[in-house]
Structures are given as structure tokens and as C-alpha cells.
Coordinates of C-alpha atoms and ligand atoms in Angstrom, one line a residue:
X1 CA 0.0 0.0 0.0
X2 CA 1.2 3.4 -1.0
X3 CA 0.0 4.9 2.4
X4 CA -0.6 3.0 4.7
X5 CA -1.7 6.1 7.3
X6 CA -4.5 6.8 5.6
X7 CA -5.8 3.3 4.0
X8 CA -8.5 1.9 5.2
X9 CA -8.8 -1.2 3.5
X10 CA -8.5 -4.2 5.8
X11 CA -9.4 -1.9 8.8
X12 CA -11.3 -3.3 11.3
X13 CA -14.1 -1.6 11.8
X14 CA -13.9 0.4 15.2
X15 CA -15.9 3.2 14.6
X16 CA -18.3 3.6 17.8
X17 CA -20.8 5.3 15.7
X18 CA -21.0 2.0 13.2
X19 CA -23.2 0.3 16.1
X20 CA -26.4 0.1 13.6
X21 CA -28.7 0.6 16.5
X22 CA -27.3 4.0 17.9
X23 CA -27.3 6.1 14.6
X24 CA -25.3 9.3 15.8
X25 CA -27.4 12.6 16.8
X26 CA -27.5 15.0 14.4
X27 CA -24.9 17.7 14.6
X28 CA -24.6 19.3 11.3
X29 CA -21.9 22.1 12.5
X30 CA -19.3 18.7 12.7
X31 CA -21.0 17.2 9.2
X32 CA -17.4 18.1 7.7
X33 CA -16.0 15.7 5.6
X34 CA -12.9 14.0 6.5
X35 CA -12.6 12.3 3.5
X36 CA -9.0 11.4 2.7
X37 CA -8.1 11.2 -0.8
X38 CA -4.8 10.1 -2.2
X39 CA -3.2 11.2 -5.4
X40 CA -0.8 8.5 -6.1
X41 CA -1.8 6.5 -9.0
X42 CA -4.6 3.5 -7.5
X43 CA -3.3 0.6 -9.7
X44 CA 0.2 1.3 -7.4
X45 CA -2.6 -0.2 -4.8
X46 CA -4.6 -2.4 -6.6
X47 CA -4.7 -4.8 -9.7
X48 CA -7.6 -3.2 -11.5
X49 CA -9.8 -6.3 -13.7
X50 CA -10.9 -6.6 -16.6
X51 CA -14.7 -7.6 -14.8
X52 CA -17.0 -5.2 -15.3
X53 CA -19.4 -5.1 -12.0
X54 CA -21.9 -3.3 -13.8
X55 CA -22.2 -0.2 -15.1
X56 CA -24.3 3.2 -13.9
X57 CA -25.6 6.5 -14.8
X58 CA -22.2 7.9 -14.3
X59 CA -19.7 5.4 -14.5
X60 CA -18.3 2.0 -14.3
X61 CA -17.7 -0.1 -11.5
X62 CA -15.3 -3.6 -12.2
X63 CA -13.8 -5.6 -9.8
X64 CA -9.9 -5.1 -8.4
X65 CA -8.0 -6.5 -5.6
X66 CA -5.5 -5.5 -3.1
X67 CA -2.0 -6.1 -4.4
X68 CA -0.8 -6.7 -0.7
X69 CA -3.7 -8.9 0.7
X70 CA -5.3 -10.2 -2.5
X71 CA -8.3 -9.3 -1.2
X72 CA -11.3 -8.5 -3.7
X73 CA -13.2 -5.0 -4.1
X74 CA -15.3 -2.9 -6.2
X75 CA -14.1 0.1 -8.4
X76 CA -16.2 3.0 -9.0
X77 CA -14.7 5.5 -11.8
X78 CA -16.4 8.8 -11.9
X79 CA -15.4 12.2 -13.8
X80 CA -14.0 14.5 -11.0
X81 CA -17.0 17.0 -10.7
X82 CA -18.0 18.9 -8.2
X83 CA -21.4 16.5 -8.2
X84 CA -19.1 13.3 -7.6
X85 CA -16.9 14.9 -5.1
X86 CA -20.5 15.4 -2.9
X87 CA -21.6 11.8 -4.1
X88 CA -18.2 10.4 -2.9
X89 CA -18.3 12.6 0.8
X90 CA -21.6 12.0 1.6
X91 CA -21.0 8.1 1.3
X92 CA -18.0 8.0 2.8
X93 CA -19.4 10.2 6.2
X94 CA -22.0 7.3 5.8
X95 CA -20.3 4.3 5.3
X96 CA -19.7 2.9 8.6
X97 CA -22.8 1.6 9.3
X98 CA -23.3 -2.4 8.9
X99 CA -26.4 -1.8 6.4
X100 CA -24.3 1.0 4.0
X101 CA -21.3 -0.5 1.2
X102 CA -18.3 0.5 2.7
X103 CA -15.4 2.8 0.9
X104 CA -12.4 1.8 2.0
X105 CA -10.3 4.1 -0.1
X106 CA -10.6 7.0 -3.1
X107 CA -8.1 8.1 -5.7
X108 CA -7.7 11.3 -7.8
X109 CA -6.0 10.2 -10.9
X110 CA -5.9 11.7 -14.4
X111 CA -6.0 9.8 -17.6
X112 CA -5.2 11.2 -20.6
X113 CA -5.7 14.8 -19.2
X114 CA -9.2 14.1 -17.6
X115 CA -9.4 13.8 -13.7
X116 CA -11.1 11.2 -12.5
X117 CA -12.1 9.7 -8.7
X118 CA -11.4 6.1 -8.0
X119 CA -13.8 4.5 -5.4
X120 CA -12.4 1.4 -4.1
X121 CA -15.6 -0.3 -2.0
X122 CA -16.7 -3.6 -0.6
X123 CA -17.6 -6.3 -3.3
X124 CA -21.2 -6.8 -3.1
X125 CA -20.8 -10.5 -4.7
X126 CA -24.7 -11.2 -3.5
X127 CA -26.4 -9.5 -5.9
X128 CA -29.5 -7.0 -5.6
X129 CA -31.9 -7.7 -3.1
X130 CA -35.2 -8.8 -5.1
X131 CA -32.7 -11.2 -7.4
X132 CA -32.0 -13.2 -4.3
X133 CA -35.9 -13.2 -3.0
X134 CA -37.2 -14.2 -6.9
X135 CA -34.4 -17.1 -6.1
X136 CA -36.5 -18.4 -2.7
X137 CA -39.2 -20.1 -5.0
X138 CA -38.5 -23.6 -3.8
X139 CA -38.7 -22.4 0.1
X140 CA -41.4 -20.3 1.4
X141 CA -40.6 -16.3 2.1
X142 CA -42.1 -14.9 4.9
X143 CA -43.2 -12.2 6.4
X144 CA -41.1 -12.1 8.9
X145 CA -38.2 -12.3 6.9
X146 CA -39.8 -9.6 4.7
X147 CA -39.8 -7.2 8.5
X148 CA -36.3 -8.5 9.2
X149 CA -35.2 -6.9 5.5
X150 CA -37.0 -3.8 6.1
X151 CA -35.3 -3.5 9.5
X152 CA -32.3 -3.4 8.3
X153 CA -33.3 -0.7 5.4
X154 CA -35.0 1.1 8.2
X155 CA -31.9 1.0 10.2
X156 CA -29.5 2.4 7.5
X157 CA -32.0 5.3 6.2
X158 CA -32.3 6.4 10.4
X159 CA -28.6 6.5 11.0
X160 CA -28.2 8.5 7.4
X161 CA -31.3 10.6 8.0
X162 CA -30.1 11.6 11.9
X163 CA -26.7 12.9 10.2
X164 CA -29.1 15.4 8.2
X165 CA -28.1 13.1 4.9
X166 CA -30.8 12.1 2.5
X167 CA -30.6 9.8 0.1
X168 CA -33.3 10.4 -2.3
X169 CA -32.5 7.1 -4.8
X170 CA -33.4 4.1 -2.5
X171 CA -34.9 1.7 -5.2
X172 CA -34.5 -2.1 -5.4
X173 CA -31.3 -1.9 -7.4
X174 CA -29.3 0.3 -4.6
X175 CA -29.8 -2.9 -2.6
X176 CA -27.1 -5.3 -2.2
X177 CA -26.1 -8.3 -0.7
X178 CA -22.6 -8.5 0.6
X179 CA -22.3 -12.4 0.1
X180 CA -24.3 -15.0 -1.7
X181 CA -26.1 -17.4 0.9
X182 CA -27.5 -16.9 4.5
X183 CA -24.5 -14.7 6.0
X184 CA -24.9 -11.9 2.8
X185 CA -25.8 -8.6 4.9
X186 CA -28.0 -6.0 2.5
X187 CA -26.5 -2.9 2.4
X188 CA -27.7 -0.2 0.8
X189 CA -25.6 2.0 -2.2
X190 CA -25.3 4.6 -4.7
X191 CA -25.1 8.4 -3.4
X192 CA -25.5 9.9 -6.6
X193 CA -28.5 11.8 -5.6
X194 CA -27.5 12.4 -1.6
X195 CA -28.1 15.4 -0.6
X196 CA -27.3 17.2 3.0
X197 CA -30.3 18.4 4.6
X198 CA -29.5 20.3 7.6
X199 CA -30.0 24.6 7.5
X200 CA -26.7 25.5 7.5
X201 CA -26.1 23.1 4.1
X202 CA -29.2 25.0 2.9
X203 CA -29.8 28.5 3.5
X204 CA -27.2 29.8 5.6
X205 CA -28.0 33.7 5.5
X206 CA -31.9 33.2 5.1
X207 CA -32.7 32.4 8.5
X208 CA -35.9 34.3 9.3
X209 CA -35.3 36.5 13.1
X210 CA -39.1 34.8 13.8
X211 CA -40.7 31.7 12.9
X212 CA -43.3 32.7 10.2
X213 CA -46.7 30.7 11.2
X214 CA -48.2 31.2 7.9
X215 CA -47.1 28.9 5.4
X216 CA -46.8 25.0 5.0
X217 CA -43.4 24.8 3.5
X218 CA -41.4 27.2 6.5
X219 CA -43.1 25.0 8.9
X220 CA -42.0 22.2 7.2
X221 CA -38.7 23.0 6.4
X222 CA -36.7 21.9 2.9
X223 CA -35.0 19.1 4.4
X224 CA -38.2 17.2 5.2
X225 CA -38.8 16.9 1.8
X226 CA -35.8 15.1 0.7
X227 CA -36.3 13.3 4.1
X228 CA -39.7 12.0 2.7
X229 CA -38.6 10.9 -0.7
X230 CA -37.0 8.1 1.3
X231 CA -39.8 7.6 3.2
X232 CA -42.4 6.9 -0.1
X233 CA -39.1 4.5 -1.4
X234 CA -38.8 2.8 1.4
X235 CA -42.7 2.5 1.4
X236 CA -43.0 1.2 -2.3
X237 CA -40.2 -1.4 -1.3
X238 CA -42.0 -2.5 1.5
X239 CA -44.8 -3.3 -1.0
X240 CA -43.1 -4.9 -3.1
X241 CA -41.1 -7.0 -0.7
X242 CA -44.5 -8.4 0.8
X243 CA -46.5 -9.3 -2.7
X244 CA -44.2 -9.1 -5.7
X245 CA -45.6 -6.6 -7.8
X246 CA -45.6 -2.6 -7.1
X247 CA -48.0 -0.6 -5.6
X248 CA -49.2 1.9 -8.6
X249 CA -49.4 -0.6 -10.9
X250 CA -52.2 -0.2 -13.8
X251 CA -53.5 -3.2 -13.3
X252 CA -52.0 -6.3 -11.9
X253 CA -49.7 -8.1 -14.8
X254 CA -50.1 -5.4 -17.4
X255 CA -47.7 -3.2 -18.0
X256 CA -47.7 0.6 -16.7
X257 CA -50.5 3.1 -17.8
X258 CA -50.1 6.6 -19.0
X259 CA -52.7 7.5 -15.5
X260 CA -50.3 5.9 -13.6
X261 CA -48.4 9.5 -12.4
X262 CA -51.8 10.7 -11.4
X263 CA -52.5 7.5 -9.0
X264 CA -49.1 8.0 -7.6
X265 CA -49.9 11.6 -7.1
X266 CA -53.4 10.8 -5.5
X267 CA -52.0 8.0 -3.5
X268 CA -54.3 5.2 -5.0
X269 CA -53.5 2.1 -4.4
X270 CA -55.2 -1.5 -3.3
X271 CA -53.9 -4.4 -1.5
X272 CA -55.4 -6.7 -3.7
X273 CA -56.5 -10.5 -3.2
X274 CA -55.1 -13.2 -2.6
X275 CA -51.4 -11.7 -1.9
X276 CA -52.6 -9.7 0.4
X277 CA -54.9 -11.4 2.3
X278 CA -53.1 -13.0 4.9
X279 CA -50.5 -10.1 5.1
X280 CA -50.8 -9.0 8.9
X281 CA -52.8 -5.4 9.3
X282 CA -49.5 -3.9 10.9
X283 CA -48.0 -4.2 7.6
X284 CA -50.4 -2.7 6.0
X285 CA -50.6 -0.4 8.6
X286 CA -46.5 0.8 8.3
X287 CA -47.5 1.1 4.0
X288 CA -50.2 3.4 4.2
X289 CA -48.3 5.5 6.4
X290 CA -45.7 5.7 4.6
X291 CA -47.4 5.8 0.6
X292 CA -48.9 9.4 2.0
X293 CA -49.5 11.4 -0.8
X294 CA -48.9 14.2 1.7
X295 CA -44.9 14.5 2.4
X296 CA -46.0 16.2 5.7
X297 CA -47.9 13.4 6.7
X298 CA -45.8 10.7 5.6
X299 CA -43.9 8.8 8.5
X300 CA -40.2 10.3 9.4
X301 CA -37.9 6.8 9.8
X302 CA -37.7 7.5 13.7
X303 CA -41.8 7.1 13.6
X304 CA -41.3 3.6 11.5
X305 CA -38.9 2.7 13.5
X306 CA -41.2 2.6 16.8
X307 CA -43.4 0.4 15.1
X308 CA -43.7 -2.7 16.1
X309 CA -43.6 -4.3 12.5
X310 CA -40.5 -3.0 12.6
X311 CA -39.1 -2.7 16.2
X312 CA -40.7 -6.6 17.2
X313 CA -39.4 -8.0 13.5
X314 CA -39.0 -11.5 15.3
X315 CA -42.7 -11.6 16.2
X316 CA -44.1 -10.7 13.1
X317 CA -46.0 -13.9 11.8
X318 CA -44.2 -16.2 9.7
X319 CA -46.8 -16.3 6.9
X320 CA -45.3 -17.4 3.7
X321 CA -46.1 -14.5 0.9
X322 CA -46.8 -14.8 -2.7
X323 CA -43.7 -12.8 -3.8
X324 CA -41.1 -15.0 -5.2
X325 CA -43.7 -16.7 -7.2
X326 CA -45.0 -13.3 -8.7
X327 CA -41.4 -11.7 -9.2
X328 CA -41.2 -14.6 -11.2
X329 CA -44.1 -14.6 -13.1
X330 CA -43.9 -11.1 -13.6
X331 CA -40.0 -10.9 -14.4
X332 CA -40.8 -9.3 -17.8
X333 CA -42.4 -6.0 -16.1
X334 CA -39.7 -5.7 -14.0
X335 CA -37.4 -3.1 -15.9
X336 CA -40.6 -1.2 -16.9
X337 CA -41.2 -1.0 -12.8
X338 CA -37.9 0.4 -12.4
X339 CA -37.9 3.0 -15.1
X340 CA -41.1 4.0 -13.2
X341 CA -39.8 4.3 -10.2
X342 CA -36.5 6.2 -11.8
X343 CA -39.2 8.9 -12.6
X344 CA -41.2 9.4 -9.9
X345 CA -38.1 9.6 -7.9
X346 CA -36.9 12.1 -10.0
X347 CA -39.9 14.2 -10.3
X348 CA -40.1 14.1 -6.3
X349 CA -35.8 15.5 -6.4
X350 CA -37.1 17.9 -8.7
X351 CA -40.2 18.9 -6.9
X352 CA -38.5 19.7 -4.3
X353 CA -36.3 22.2 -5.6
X354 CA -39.2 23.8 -7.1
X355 CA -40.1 24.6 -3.3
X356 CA -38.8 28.2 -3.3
X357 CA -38.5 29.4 0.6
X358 CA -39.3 33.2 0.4
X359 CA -37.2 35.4 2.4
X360 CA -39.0 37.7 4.5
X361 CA -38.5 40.6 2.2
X362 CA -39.7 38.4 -0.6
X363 CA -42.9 37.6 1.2
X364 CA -46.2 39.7 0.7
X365 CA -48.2 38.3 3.5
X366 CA -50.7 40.9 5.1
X367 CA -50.3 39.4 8.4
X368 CA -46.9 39.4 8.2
X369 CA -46.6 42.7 7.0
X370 CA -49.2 44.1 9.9
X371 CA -46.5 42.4 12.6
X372 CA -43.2 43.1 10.7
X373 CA -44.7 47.1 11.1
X374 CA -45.8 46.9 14.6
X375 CA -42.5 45.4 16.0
X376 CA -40.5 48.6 13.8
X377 CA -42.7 50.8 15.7
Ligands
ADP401 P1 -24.5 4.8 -10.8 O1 -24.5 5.8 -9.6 O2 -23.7 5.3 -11.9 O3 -25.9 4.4 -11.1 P2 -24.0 2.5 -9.1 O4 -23.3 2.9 -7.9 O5 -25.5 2.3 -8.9 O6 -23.8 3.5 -10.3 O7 -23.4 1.2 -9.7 C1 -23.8 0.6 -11.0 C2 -23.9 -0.9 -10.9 O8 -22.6 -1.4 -10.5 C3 -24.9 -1.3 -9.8 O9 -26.2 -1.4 -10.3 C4 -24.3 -2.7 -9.4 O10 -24.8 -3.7 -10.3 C5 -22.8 -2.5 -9.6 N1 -22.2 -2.2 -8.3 C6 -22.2 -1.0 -7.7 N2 -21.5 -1.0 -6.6 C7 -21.1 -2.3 -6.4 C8 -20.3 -3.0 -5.4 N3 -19.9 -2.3 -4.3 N4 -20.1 -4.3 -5.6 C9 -20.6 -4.9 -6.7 N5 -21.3 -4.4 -7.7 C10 -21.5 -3.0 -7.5

């Protein structure tokens, strides 16, 4: 290793704050990235392969392995942007926890003039998460395994969402399996879309001097909105997990419909017969709170967590659900279900931004303007 100070790889991991059931309090004044980056050449490191892992939105990730221990990881080669250099911090602050892919070490090389970050991460050799539940066909999946799963998603979205990070692209495919077979751990991936949500990150001089008590989005605040784009994910996962086939769905087996945006937006949805008829009314329960159409009233992850779906995983009943048979019935809809949920994602990122905060000047509210007057008097 080139420098050894400042590798992580092999590193056992000692970090206090990794302990997935005490995600770390929010402090966004010490949300400073520590990130360490080295600039010596990453094949000095590691034997890059010719294996292509699979390839992304914005870039490739192939295989490569520790010229000292031999041991296997993943490569992630992105353009050096500004946009990957948040990607890159925000997963690295993150990647402690047991339920988040792990970055072990990142490299700012240039080929042939164009500068590029290297992300060497743990090899998630298990595959995505629904691949692995479409594969349980000859023994039964139930829902207790399905609480167990969510858990675990649950537990990774608090411990992100407590350090004021959201991660607004939590879909079946950022779901990975560290290992095939019963000792894989699902972590989740893929930061491209994180965003920091804590005030300072977002409006440091706009601060109002007094709460305004007029309008939904103040209240509210920015950062719950990118909060509860995770919170509908995790919701439409949860779904899924339980029966097989997504929740705004045209009509079960065909593919999507052009009225399909407008049911998301209303929030219609069924839990239709037979998979759902033996699925416990706690489940159901956590879904509907968190498939709000209402971002306000949507579940935050601390709520879900408290639930005892969640919280009592192990007592949840162990009915066995239709969804390996239906993932693989329905295996040809699949892609069209994530392109769906691609775009419903993205039109909730971009939402969001739409929400314009007004500063106080900007603001024309007669009651505001009566009080702003009286207090200059
Ligand atoms: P992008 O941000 O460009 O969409 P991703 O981070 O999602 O890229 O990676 C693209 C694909 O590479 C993933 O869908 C997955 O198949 C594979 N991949 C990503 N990270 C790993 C990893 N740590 N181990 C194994 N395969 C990975």
C-alpha cells in the first residue's frame, strides 16, 4: 500500500458510531468531511480487472484486488465533478454503518488529461436484493423475513437521515447483498443523488429573526422533503417485498399506464386479493403510512422505526407471501417498474427544488406585514 496512514482497507471496523442501533445525533456544525483522498496512482494499490461489476448512470464499476492482501473490491470510476466529489463525501461520512457499502479508499487520478475519482468499495458478490428473493421459489418467504429486510433498510435510512443526509435514490437496485447465501448482509448504495439536509447546508444567511406561522413549506422545512422521498421509497419497497408486484401498478400483470403518475400523485393504491390477504394489518398499517401522498404526513424513519412491524421483527407472523412466485411470473415487467420508479423519484428531487423558501422581504403576507410594522414601531 502506497500509504498506509490513511488506507483503510482491511481496517477493522472500530468506529463507535457504526453500532447500527445507535445512529449518531444530528450535529450538522461537525458534518465536515474527513474524507481522505490520495493522489498517487490507484493501480500502485490495486490490480484493476478486466470484470465489469456493472455499469451506472455515471460510470463504471469492475472488480480489483488488493495487491498486498489479494483481497477483492469494487471500483467505481467517476469524472472528477464537483457533483461526484459530494456523491463520494456523503458516502463516505456514511459508510460505517453495517447496512451502508463500505469505501475503503478513493483516488484522484488523471488519464489522458481528464481527472477522475477512483472508489475502491466492498464487493457486493450477493447480488441486488429482489434477485435473491425471486431465487426463494422452492422455500417459502415470509413475512417475517420480509420485517427483518425492512429492518435493516430502516436502520441504514435512520442512521443516514439523523446525520441530516438524504438519500433520495433508494430503489430495489441500490440494494445489495454483501455475500451470496444466509451470511450476505444487505446494504444499501449509490449516493449519486444524496443530498445534505440540515440549515446551515441549505440556506445559511436566510434564516428568518421569527418563525413565520403562515405557510406549509417554512413549517416544514426543505430538508423534510428530501427526508420523505425516502420515506415513499422505502414504502414502495415494503410493498413490493410483501406481494411481488408494485404498488401503482395499472392493473395487476399489465404493464404501466399513461394514469399511472396521477395514481401515484393521488396515492391510489389497493392491496389486492389473494397476496394480500393473509398479510398482517401492521404491515399494511406501516405502508399506508408511509405511501402518503402528503410528504408532511408521511412517517419520518424515527416514527417507522417505533413500530412494532419493525421494532418486534422477530414476532411478526411467519406467513409465507406470494412474492417469489409473482417476481417470477412477472419478471418481464420488472425493468418497466424500475424506469417507473427512476421517474417518480426524479420528479419528487425535482419537486422539491421547485419549493422556493421566500425570504421575509420576498414575502407579501398581510399578516406578516401588519406584525413586521408593529414590531419597527
Ligand atoms: P450509478 O451511480 O452510476 O448508477 P451504481 O453505484 O449504482 O452507479 O453502480 C452501478 C452498478 O454497478 C450497480 O447497479 C451494481 O450492479 C454494480 N455495483 C455498484 N457497486 C457495487 C459494489 N460495491 N459491488 C458490486 N457491484 C456493484
Amino acid at each position: 500500500m502506497g500509504n498506509v496512514e490513511t488506507t483503510r482497507g482491511g481496517a477493522e471496523n472500530s468506529n463507535p458510531l457504526s453500532n447500527q442501533n445507535l445512529p449518531p445525533k444530528a450535529h450538522s456544525s461537525t458534518l465536515q468531511s474527513t474524507m481522505p483522498v490520495h493522489s498517487h496512482p490507484v493501480t500502485q494499490d490495486y490490480k484493476i480487472s478486466r470484470q465489469v461489476l456493472g455499469v451506472g448512470i455515471n460510470g463504471k464499476v469492475v472488480e480489483c484486488h488488493n495487491r498486498k492482501t489479494g483481497t477483492k473490491f469494487a471500483l467505481k470510476v467517476l469524472r472528477d465533478v464537483p457533483k461526484a466529489r459530494r456523491e463520494v463525501e456523503l458516502h463516505y461520512m456514511a459508510s460505517e454503518h453495517r447496512h451502508i457499502v463500505k469505501i475503503f479508499d478513493v483516488y484522484e487520478n488523471t488519464y489522458n488529461g481528464v481527472k477522475c475519482l477512483l472508489v475502491v468499495m466492498e464487493c457486493m458478490e450477493g447480488g441486488e436484493l429482489f434477485s435473491r428473493i425471486q431465487e426463494r421459489a422452492q422455500s417459502a418467504f415470509t413475512e417475517r423475513e420480509g420485517a427483518e429486510i425492512m429492518y435493516d433498510i430502516c436502520c441504514a435510512v435512520q442512521y443516514l437521515h439523523r446525520m441530516n443526509i438524504a438519500h433520495r435514490d433508494i430503489k430495489p437496485e441500490n440494494l445489495l447483498y454483501s455475500t451470496k447465501g444466509s451470511s450476505g448482509v444487505l446494504k444499501l448504495t449509490d449516493f449519486g443523488f444524496a443530498k445534505r439536509t440540515d440549515a446551515t447546508a441549505i440556506r445559511p444567511l436566510e434564516t428568518p429573526c421569527y418563525t413565520p406561522y403562515y405557510a406549509a413549506p417554512e413549517v416544514l422545512g426543505p430538508e423534510k422533503y428530501d427526508k420523505s422521498c425516502d420515506m415513499w421509497s422505502i414504502g414502495v419497497v415494503m410493498y413490493i417485498l410483501l406481494c411481488g408486484f408494485p404498488p401503482f401498478y395499472s392493473a395487476h400483470g399489465l404493464p404501466m399506464s399513461p394514469g399511472m403518475k396521477t395514481r401515484i400523485r393521488s396515492g391510489q393504491y389497493v392491496f389486492p386479493s389473494p397476496e394480500w390477504d393473509r398479510v398482517s394489518e401492521a404491515a399494511k398499517d406501516v405502508i399506508r403510512g408511509l405511501l402518503k401522498t402528503d410528504p408532511s404526513e408521511r412517517l419520518t424513519i424515527d416514527q417507522v422505526m417505533a413500530h412494532k412491524w419493525i421494532t418486534h421483527y422477530m414476532k411478526v407472523p411467519e406467513t409465507p407471501l406470494f412474492t417469489p412466485a409473482v417476481l417470477n411470473e412477472e419478471r418481464m415487467q420488472w425493468s418497466e417498474m424500475q424506469d417507473e420508479m427512476e421517474k417518480t423519484l426524479a420528479s419528487m428531487r425535482v419537486g422539491n427544488e421547485d419549493i422556493h423558501i421566500k425570504s421575509l422581504k420576498e414575502s407579501n403576507n398581510k399578516l406578516l406585514n401588519k406584525r413586521m410594522k408593529k414590531e419597527k414601531k
